[in-house]
Tab-separated table of C-alpha atoms in Angstrom:
chain	number	residue	atom	x	y	z
O	253	MET	CA	-24.621	9.951	-12.082
O	254	SER	CA	-23.038	7.316	-14.296
O	255	ASP	CA	-20.886	4.424	-13.134
O	256	THR	CA	-17.516	6.261	-13.155
O	257	PRO	CA	-14.752	5.248	-10.733
O	258	LYS	CA	-13.181	7.520	-8.149
O	259	CYS	CA	-9.878	9.184	-9.009
O	260	PRO	CA	-6.980	6.856	-8.078
O	261	HIS	CA	-4.753	9.863	-7.418
O	262	CYS	CA	-6.869	12.000	-5.063
O	263	GLY	CA	-10.043	9.934	-4.472
O	264	SER	CA	-12.405	12.532	-5.944
O	265	GLU	CA	-15.834	11.322	-7.002
O	266	TYR	CA	-16.296	14.075	-9.629
O	267	VAL	CA	-14.592	12.144	-12.439
O	268	TYR	CA	-15.834	12.540	-16.010
O	269	GLU	CA	-15.269	10.754	-19.310
O	270	ASP	CA	-13.358	12.388	-22.163
O	271	ALA	CA	-13.039	10.205	-25.297
O	272	ALA	CA	-11.161	7.091	-24.064
O	273	LEU	CA	-9.981	8.694	-20.805
O	274	PHE	CA	-11.279	9.371	-17.334
O	275	VAL	CA	-10.391	12.869	-16.093
O	276	CYS	CA	-10.396	14.243	-12.551
O	277	PRO	CA	-11.290	17.958	-12.443
O	278	GLU	CA	-9.834	18.419	-8.945
O	279	CYS	CA	-6.261	17.171	-9.510
O	280	ALA	CA	-6.189	17.025	-13.361
O	281	HIS	CA	-5.204	13.339	-13.293
O	282	GLU	CA	-6.040	11.420	-16.493
O	283	TRP	CA	-6.082	7.654	-16.997
O	284	PRO	CA	-7.387	5.312	-19.708
O	285	MET	CA	-10.786	3.668	-19.267
O	286	ALA	CA	-9.265	0.243	-19.962
O	287	GLN	CA	-6.860	0.660	-17.020
O	288	ALA	CA	-9.711	1.527	-14.656
O	289	GLN	CA	-11.444	-1.753	-15.479
O	290	GLU	CA	-8.277	-3.856	-15.012
O	291	GLU	CA	-7.268	-2.526	-11.590
O	292	PRO	CA	-7.798	-5.039	-8.780
O	293	GLN	CA	-10.321	-4.069	-6.146
O	294	GLY	CA	-8.892	-4.788	-2.738
O	295	LEU	CA	-6.114	-3.936	-0.345
O	296	MET	CA	-3.036	-2.687	-2.212
O	297	VAL	CA	0.070	-2.260	-0.064
O	298	LYS	CA	3.449	-1.296	-1.521
O	299	ASP	CA	6.870	-1.582	0.102
O	300	ALA	CA	9.518	1.166	0.238
O	301	ASN	CA	10.622	0.350	-3.341
O	302	GLY	CA	7.098	0.384	-4.778
O	303	ASN	CA	6.683	-3.403	-5.057
O	304	LEU	CA	3.205	-4.734	-4.399
O	305	LEU	CA	2.978	-6.865	-1.233
O	306	ALA	CA	0.628	-9.799	-0.704
O	307	ASP	CA	-0.338	-12.067	2.187
O	308	GLY	CA	2.338	-14.695	2.850
O	309	ASP	CA	5.251	-12.684	1.393
O	310	SER	CA	8.650	-12.401	3.049
O	311	ILE	CA	10.022	-8.946	3.823
O	312	THR	CA	13.223	-7.355	5.102
O	313	VAL	CA	13.318	-4.369	7.492
O	314	ILE	CA	15.265	-1.435	5.978
O	315	LYS	CA	15.527	0.799	9.073
O	316	ASP	CA	16.144	0.256	12.793
O	317	LEU	CA	12.719	0.319	14.454
O	318	LYS	CA	12.238	0.927	18.177
O	319	VAL	CA	9.633	-1.276	19.816
O	320	LYS	CA	7.168	0.920	21.677
O	321	GLY	CA	7.033	0.169	25.399
O	322	SER	CA	10.235	-1.873	25.347
O	323	SER	CA	13.959	-1.371	25.076
O	324	SER	CA	14.102	-3.773	22.113
O	325	VAL	CA	14.995	-2.703	18.585
O	326	VAL	CA	14.178	-4.414	15.296
O	327	LYS	CA	17.493	-4.192	13.441
O	328	VAL	CA	18.078	-3.387	9.768
O	329	GLY	CA	18.105	-6.562	7.686
O	330	THR	CA	15.725	-8.512	9.913
O	331	ARG	CA	13.826	-10.954	7.686
O	332	VAL	CA	10.174	-11.604	8.399
O	333	LYS	CA	8.274	-14.483	6.786
O	334	ASN	CA	4.582	-15.009	6.172
O	335	ILE	CA	3.198	-11.479	6.595
O	336	ARG	CA	-0.497	-10.602	6.687
O	337	LEU	CA	-1.846	-7.347	5.238
O	338	VAL	CA	-4.362	-5.358	7.284
O	339	GLU	CA	-6.039	-1.985	6.918
O	340	GLY	CA	-4.923	0.957	8.996
O	341	ASP	CA	-1.840	3.059	9.641
O	342	HIS	CA	0.349	0.020	10.340
O	343	ASP	CA	-0.584	-2.175	7.400
O	344	ILE	CA	1.506	-5.321	8.008
O	345	ASP	CA	0.836	-7.902	10.744
O	346	CYS	CA	3.710	-10.308	11.397
O	347	LYS	CA	5.717	-12.265	13.944
O	348	ILE	CA	9.329	-11.173	14.285
O	349	PRO	CA	11.761	-13.810	15.567
O	350	GLY	CA	12.947	-12.922	19.082
O	351	ILE	CA	10.367	-10.152	19.537
O	352	GLY	CA	6.924	-11.602	18.767
O	353	ALA	CA	3.791	-10.285	17.111
O	354	MET	CA	4.107	-6.773	15.685
O	355	LYS	CA	2.477	-4.366	13.291
O	356	LEU	CA	4.760	-2.622	10.782
O	357	LYS	CA	4.393	0.207	8.322
O	358	SER	CA	5.093	-0.807	4.736
O	359	GLN	CA	7.355	2.198	4.168
O	360	PHE	CA	10.019	0.619	6.402
O	361	VAL	CA	10.222	-2.770	4.658
O	362	LYS	CA	11.190	-4.186	1.291
O	363	LYS	CA	10.007	-7.368	-0.382
O	364	SER	CA	12.585	-10.163	-0.318
């Protein structure tokens, strides 16, 4: 098989070339070959608004979050500095003032 990338939409490996496009037969997603070469290879985490997050960014919590195993709550508007991106279900590692080290899901934060 040739050196074609996996589908960015569904992850299928059965992608084929059609003129200047890559086409996925499973989900019918099409994208230009030039875009496939420009995409960064690495951990891509987006916040609730679709902004790309990076290590060291500052974020703001957009929903009250209960802390598991405690009666504490991370309130809406809590600002967190110097985040670290990790792989897994909870993709942000950080230290929240007054609470300590936590893992957050990116869908509950926005970049500030």
